[in-house]
Short mmCIF file of C-alpha atoms in Angstrom, two decimals:
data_model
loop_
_atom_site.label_atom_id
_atom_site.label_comp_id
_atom_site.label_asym_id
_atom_site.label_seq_id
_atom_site.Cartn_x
_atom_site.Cartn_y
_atom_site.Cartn_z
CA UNK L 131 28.89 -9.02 3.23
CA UNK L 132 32.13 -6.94 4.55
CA UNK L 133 31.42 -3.61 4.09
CA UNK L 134 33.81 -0.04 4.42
CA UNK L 135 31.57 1.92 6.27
CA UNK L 136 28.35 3.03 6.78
CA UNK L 137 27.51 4.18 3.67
CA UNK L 138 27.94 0.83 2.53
CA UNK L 139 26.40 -1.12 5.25
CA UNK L 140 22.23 -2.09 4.89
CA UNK L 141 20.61 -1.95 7.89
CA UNK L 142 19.30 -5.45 7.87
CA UNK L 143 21.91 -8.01 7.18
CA UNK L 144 20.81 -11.03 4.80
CA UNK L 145 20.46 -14.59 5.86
CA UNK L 146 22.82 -17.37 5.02
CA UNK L 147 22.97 -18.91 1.70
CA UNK L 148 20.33 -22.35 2.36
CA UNK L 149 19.79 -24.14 -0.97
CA UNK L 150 19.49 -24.36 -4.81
CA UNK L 151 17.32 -23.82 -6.93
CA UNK L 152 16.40 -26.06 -10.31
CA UNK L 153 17.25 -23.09 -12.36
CA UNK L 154 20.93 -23.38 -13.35
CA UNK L 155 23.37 -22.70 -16.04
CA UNK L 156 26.01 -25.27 -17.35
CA UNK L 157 28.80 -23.94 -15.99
CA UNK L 158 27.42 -22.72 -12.18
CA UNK L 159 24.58 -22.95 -10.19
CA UNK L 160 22.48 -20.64 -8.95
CA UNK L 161 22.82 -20.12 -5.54
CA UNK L 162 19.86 -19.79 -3.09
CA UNK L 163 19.22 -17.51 -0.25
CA UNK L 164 16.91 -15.58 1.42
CA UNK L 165 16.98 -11.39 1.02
CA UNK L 166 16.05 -10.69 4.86
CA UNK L 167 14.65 -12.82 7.66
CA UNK L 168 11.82 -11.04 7.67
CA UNK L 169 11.37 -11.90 3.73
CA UNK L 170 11.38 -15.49 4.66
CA UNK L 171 8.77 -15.28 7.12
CA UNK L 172 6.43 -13.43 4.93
CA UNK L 173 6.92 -15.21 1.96
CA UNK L 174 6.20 -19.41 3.64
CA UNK L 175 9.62 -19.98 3.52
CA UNK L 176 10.10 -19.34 -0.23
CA UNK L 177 13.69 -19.24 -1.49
CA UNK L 178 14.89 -16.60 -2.72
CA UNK L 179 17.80 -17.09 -6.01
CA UNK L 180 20.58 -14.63 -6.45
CA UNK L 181 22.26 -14.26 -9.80
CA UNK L 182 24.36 -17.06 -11.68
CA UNK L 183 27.82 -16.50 -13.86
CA UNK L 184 27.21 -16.62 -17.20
CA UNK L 185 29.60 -18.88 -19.45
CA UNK L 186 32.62 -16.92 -21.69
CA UNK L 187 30.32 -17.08 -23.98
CA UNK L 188 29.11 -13.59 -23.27
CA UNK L 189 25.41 -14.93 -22.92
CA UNK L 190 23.35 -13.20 -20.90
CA UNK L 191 23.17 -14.17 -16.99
CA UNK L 192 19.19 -16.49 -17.48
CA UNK L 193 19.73 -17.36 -20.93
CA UNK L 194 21.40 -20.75 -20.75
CA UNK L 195 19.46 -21.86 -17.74
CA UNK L 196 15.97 -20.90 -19.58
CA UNK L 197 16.32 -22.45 -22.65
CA UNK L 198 14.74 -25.89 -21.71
CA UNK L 199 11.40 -24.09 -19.33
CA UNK L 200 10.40 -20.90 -18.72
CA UNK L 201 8.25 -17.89 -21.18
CA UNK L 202 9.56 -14.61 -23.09
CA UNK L 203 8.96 -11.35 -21.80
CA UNK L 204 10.05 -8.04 -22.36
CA UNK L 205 11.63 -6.11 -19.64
CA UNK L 206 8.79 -3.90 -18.74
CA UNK L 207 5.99 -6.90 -18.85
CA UNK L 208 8.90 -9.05 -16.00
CA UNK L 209 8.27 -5.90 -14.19
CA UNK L 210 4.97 -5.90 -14.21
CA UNK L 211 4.64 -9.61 -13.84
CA UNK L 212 6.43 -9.05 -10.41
CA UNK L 213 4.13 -6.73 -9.28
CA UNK L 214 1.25 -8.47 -9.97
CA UNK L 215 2.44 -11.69 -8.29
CA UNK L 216 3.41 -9.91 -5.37
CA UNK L 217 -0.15 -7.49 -5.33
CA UNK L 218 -1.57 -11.12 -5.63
CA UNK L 219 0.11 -12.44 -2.50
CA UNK L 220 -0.30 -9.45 -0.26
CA UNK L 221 -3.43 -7.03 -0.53
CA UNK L 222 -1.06 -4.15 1.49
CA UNK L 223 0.65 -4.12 -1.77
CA UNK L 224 -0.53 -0.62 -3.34
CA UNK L 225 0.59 1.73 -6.15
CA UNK L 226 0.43 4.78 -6.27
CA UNK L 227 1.69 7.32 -9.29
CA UNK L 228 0.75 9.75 -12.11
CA UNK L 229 -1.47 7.79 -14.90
CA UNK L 230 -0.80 4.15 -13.37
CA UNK L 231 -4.54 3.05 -13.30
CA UNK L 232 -6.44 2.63 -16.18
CA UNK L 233 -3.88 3.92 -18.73
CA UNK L 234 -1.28 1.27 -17.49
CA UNK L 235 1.74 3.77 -16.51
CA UNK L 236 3.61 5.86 -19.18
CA UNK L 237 5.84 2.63 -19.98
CA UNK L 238 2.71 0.16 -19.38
CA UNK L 239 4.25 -1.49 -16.61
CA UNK L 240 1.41 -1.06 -14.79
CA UNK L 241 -1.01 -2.03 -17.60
CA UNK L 242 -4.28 -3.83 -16.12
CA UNK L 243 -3.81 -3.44 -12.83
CA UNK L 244 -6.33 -1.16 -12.10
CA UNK L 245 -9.14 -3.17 -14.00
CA UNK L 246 -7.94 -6.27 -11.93
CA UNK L 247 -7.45 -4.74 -8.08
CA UNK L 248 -9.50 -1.69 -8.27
CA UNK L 249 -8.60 2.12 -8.28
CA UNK L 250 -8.12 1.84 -4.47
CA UNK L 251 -5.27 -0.49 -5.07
CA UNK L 252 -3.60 1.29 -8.41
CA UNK L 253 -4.25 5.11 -7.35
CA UNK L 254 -3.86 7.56 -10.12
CA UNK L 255 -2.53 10.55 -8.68
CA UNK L 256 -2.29 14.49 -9.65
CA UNK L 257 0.57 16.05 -10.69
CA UNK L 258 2.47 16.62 -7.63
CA UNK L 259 5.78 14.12 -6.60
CA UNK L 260 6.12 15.72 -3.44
CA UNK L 261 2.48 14.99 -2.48
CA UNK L 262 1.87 11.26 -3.38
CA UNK L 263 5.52 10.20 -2.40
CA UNK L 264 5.07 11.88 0.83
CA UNK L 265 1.38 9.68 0.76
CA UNK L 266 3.11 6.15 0.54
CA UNK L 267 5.43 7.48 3.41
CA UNK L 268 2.54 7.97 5.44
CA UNK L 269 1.07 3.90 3.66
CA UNK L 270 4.38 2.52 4.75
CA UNK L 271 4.01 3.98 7.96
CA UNK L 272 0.69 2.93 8.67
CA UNK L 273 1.19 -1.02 7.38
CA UNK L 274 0.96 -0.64 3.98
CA UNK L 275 3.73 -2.00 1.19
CA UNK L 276 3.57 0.77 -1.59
CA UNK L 277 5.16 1.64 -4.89
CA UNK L 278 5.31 4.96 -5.84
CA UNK L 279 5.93 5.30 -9.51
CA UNK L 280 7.62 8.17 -10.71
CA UNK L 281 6.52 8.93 -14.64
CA UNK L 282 10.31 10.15 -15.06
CA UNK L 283 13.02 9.82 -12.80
CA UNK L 284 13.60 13.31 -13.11
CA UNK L 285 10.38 14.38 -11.65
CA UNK L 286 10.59 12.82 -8.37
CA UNK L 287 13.55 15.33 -7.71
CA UNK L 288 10.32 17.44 -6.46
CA UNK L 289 9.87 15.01 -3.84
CA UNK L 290 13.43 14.63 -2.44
CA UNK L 291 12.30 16.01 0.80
CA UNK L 292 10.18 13.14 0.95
CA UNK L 293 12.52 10.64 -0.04
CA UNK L 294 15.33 11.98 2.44
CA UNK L 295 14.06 13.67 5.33
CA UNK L 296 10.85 10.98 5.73
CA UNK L 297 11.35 7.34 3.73
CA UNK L 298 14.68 7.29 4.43
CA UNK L 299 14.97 8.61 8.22
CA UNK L 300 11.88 7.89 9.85
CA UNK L 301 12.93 4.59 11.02
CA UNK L 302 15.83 5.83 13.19
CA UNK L 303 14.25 8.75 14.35
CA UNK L 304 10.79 7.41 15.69
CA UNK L 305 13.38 5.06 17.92
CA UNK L 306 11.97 2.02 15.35
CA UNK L 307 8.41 2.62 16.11
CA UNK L 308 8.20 2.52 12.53
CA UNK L 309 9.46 0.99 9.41
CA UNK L 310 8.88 2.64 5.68
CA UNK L 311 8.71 -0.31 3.01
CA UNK L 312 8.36 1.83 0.23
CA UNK L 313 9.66 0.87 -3.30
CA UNK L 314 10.31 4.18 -5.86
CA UNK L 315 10.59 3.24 -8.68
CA UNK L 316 10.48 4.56 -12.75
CA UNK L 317 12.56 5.15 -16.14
CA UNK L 318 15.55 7.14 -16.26
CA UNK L 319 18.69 7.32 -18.01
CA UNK L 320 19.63 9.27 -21.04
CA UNK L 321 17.12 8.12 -23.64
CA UNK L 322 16.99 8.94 -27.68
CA UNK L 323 16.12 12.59 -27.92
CA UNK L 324 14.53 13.07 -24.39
CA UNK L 325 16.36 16.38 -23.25
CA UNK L 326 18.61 17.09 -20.67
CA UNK L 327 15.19 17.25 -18.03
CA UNK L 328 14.31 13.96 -19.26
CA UNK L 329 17.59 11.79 -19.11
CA UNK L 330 18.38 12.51 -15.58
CA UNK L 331 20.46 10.01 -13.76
CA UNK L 332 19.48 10.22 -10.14
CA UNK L 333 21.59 7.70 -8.64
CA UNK L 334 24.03 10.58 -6.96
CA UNK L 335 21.23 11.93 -5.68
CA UNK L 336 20.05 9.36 -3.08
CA UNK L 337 23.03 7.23 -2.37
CA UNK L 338 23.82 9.83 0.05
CA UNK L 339 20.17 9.49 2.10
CA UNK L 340 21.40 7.36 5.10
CA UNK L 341 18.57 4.45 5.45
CA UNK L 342 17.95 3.94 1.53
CA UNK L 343 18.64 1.16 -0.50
CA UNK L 344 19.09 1.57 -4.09
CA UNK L 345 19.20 -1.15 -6.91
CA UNK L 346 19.30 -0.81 -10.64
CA UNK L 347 17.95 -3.80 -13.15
CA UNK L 348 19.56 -4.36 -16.35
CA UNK L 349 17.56 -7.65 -17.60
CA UNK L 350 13.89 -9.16 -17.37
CA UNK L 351 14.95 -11.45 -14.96
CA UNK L 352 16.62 -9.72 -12.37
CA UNK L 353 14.32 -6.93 -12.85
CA UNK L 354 11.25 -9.28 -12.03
CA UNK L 355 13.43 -10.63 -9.09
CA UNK L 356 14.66 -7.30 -8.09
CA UNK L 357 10.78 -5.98 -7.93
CA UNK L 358 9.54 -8.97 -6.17
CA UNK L 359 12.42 -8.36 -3.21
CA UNK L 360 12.02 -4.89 -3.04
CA UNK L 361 8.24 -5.02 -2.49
CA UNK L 362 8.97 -7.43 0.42
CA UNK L 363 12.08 -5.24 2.34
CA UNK L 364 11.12 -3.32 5.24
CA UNK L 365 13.58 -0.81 4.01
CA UNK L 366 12.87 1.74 1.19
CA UNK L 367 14.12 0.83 -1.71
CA UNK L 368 14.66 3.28 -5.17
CA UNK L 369 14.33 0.51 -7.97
CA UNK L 370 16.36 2.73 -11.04
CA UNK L 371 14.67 1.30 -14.55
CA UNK L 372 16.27 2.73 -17.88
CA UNK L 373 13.93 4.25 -19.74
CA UNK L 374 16.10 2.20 -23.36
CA UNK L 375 15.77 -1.45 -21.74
CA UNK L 376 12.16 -1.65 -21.70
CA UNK L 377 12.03 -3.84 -24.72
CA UNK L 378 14.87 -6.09 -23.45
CA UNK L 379 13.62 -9.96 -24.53
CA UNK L 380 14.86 -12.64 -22.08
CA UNK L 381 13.27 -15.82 -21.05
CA UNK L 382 13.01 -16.49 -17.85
CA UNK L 383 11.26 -19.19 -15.34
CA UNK L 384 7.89 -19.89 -14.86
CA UNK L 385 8.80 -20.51 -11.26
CA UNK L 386 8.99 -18.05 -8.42
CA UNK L 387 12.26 -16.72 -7.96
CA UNK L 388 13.72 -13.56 -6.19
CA UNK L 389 16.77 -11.79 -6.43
CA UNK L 390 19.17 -10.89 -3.83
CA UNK L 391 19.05 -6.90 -3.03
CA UNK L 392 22.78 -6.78 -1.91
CA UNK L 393 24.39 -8.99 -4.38
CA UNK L 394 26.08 -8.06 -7.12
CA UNK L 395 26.04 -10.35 -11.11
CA UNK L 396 29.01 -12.23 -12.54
CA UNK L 397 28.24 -11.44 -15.91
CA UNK L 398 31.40 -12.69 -17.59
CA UNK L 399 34.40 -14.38 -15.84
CA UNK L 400 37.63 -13.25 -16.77
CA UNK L 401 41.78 -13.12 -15.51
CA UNK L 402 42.73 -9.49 -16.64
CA UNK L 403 40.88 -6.93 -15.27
CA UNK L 404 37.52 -6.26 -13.68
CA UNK L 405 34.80 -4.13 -15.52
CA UNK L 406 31.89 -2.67 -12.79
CA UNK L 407 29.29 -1.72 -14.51
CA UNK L 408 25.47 -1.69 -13.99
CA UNK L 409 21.63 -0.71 -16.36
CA UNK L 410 22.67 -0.13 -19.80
CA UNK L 411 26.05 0.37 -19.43
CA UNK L 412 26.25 -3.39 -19.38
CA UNK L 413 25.54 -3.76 -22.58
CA UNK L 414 28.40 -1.12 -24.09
CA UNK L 415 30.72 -3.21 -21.63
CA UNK L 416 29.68 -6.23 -23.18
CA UNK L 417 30.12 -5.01 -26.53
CA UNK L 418 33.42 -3.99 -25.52
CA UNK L 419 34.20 -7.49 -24.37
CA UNK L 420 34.07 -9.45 -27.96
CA UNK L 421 36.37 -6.86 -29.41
CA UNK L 422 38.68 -7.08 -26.36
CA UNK L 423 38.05 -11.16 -26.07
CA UNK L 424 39.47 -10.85 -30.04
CA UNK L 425 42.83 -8.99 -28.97
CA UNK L 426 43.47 -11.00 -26.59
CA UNK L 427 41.99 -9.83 -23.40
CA UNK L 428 40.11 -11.78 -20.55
CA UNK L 429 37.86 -9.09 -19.23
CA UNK L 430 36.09 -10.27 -16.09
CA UNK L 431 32.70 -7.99 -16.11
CA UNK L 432 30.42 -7.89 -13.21
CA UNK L 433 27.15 -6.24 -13.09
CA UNK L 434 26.41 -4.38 -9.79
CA UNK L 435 23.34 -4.03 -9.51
CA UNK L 436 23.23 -2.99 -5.74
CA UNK L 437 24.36 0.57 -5.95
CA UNK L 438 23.80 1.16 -2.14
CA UNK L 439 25.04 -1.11 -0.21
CA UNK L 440 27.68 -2.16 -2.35
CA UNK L 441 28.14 -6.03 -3.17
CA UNK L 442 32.16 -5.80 -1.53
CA UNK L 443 32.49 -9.93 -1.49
CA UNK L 444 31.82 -10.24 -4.90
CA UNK L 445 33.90 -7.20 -5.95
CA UNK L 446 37.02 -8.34 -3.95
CA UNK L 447 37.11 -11.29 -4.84
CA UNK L 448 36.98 -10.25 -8.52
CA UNK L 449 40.15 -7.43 -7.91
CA UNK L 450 42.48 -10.45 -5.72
CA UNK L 451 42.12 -12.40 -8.76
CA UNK L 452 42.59 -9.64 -12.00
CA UNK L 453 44.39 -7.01 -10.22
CA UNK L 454 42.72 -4.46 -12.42
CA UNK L 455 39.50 -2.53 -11.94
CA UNK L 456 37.33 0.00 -14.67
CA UNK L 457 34.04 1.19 -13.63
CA UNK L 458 31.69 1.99 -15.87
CA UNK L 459 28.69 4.39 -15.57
CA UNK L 460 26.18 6.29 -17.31
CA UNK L 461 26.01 8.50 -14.10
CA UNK L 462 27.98 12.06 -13.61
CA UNK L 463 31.44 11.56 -13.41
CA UNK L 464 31.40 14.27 -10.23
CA UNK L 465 30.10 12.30 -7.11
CA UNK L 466 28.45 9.59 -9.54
CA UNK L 467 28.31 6.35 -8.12
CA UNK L 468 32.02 5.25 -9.26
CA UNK L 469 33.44 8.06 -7.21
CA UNK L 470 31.67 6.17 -4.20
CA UNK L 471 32.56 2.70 -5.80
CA UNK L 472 36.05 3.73 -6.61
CA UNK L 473 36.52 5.23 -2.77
CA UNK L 474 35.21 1.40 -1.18
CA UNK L 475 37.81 0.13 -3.57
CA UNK L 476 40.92 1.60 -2.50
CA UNK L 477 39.69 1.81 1.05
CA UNK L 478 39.12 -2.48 0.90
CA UNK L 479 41.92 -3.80 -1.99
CA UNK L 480 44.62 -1.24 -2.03
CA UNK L 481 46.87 -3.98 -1.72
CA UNK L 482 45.33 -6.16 -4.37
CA UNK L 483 45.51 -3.06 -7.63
CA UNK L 484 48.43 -3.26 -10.01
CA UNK L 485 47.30 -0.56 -11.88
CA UNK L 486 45.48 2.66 -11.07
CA UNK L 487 41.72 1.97 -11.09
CA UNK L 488 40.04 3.85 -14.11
CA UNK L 489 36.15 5.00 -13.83
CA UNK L 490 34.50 5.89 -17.56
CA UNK L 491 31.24 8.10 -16.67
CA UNK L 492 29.33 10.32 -18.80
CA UNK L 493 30.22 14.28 -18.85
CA UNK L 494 29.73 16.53 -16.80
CA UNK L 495 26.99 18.27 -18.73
CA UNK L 496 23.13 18.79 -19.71
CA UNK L 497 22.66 16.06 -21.67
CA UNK L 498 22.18 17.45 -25.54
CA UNK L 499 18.88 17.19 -27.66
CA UNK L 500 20.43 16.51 -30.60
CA UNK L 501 21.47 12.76 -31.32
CA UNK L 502 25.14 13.20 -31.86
CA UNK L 503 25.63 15.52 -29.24
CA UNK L 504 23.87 13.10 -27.00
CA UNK L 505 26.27 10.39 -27.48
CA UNK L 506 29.19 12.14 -27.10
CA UNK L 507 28.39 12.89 -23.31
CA UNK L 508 27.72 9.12 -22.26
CA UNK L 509 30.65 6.45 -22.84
CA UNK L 510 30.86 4.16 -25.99
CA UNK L 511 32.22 0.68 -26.30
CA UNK L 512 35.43 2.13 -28.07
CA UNK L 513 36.37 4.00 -24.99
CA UNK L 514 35.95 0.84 -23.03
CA UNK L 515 38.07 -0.75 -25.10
CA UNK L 516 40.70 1.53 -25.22
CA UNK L 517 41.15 2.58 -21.11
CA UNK L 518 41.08 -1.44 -20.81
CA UNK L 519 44.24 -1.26 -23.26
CA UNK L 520 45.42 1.22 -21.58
CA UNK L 521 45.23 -0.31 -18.20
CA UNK L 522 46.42 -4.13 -19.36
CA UNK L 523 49.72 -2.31 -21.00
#
């Protein structure tokens, strides 16, 4: 994909597209390619699906291509179902984290891991981010493919010396002698009640790391597919999970599939203006949609997912045809990830905007303990509504 610069460039570049798949939607098919050329190798060959446009109907992306095969999970258990297939596939496939073993991980996406692969396999670890993270470094480095879980998102802010100085750099500065594919992954977000140390949104953290990837899953099936590729990159990846979408229901194919790393989700085609959005903030933007679709709007809404690199191909394309762009976050407005978003943007489409591109983001603030308070810092489906308005006038 055409990138703006570096900070939007991955270091591998993906292979072209090479097939389809027999999961498809009415309206589009999914299209088929494979996340790296190493992927392919490792995996037999397997193809690997990216994400389908979902009808006007506002369904999600899977749901009318499911309806005929496939089994209902919950967000967490596609997760989990992920991981075991790819543990399965490849014994260098490890995981490492605070209470992942025999109590199944603090959202049980690791539940029964430990009684199935062993506790050499699904390592509980003690209280200390900066120690274990810096231990799946050293895995990654030595031929293992760990995941470091991180009980809270939050928490792994111990181990940001890890994640930047080693995970992310160690590639480029051993002169390629070695490659870190380490996946980070855990719950974050701002949550019901969880305190402002608890609903941290780390996304503006790490998108400045040069050599890290970053992707954030919003359903069961791209979180499945998202899991499955980021176990298999050499790169590191930082899988974001919200900690209020574990108990998402979707159906989704018995079949192996894989998502794309660098490719961003038509959720919703539309002709008047493109809504960026990605993890739960898809959901406010889609509630946003039926009362927009019901005064007369077209909203076109596209679900990230890849918050480092950006998906620019899909993106453009999207702003040469609408014209109008509003990004919506649950990260810090301050160098959040539409700051970065909004910066490709202008950089790429200038050209393309009739109106002045408008980025919704949650305050600039501890996020409140008490409910109301808590709500009032992260954007609601009535301001979508209304800087849509606003921008359509």
């Amino acid at each position: 994909m055409a990138a703006a610069s570096s900070l939007h460039v991955a270091a591998p570049a993906a292979t072209p597209r090479v097939g389809s798949i027999a999961h498809k939607s009415a309206s589009a098919a999914r299209s088929v390619r494979a996340v790296r050329s190493g992927v392919a190798a490792r995996s037999g060959g397997r193809l690997v699906g990216c994400a389908a446009v979902a009808t006007k109907a506002d369904a999600p992306a899977s749901d009318a291509a499911s309806k005929s095969s496939g089994h209902e999970v919950l967000l967490y258990e596609a997760l989990r179902e992920g991981l075991m297939e790819e543990m399965e596939s490849d014994p260098t496939v490890c995981v490492f984290g605070e209470d992942v073993g025999h109590y199944g991980g603090s959202y049980k996406v690791t539940k029964g891991l430990a009684d199935k692969y062993g506790d050499l396999r699904v390592l509980d670890t003690p209280i200390a981010e900066n120690s274990f993270t810096g231990m799946g470094v050293g895995a990654g480095m030595k031929g293992l493919r760990p995941i470091v879980e991180g009980m809270n998102m939050g928490f792994l802010l111990l181990a940001y010396n890890q994640i930047s100085n080693n995970c992310g750099m160690l590639h480029y500065t051993s002169g390629g002698q070695f490659k870190i594919p380490l996946v980070i992954r855990g719950p974050g977000g701002v949550g019901r009640q969880l305190g402002a140390e608890h609903s941290q949104r780390l996304e503006s953290y790490f998108q400045s790391i040069p050599g890290l990837q970053m992707v954030a899953c919003s359903t069961p099936y791209n979180a499945k597919g998202l899991m499955k590729a980021a176990i298999r990159s050499d790169n590191p990846v930082v899988l974001f999970e919200h900690v209020l979408l574990y108990n998402l229901k979707e159906k989704i194919p018995d079949e192996e599939y894989v998502c794309c790393l660098e490719e961003a989700e038509m959720v919703r085609p539309g002709e008047h203006v493109t809504i960026l959005t990605y993890s739960r903030m898809r959901y406010h933007v889609m509630q946003a949609a039926k009362t927009l679709v019901n005064k007369g709007y077209d909203p076109e809404v596209i679900d990230i997912r890849s918050l480092k690199p950006f998906d620019l191909h899909t993106i453009g394309n999207s702003i040469k045809k609408t014209h109008r762009v509003l990004i919506v976050e649950e990260c810090m407005r301050t160098g959040g990830i539409g700051a970065s978003l909004r910066s490709a943007i202008i950089d790429n489409f200038w050209d393309y905007l009739d109106a002045p591109i408008m980025c919704l983001s949650s305050q600039d603030v501890p996020t409140p303990y008490a409910a109301p308070l808590e709500d009032a810092t992260v954007v609601q489906p009535a301001q979508i509504v209304a800087a849509v308005e606003q921008i359509c006038q």
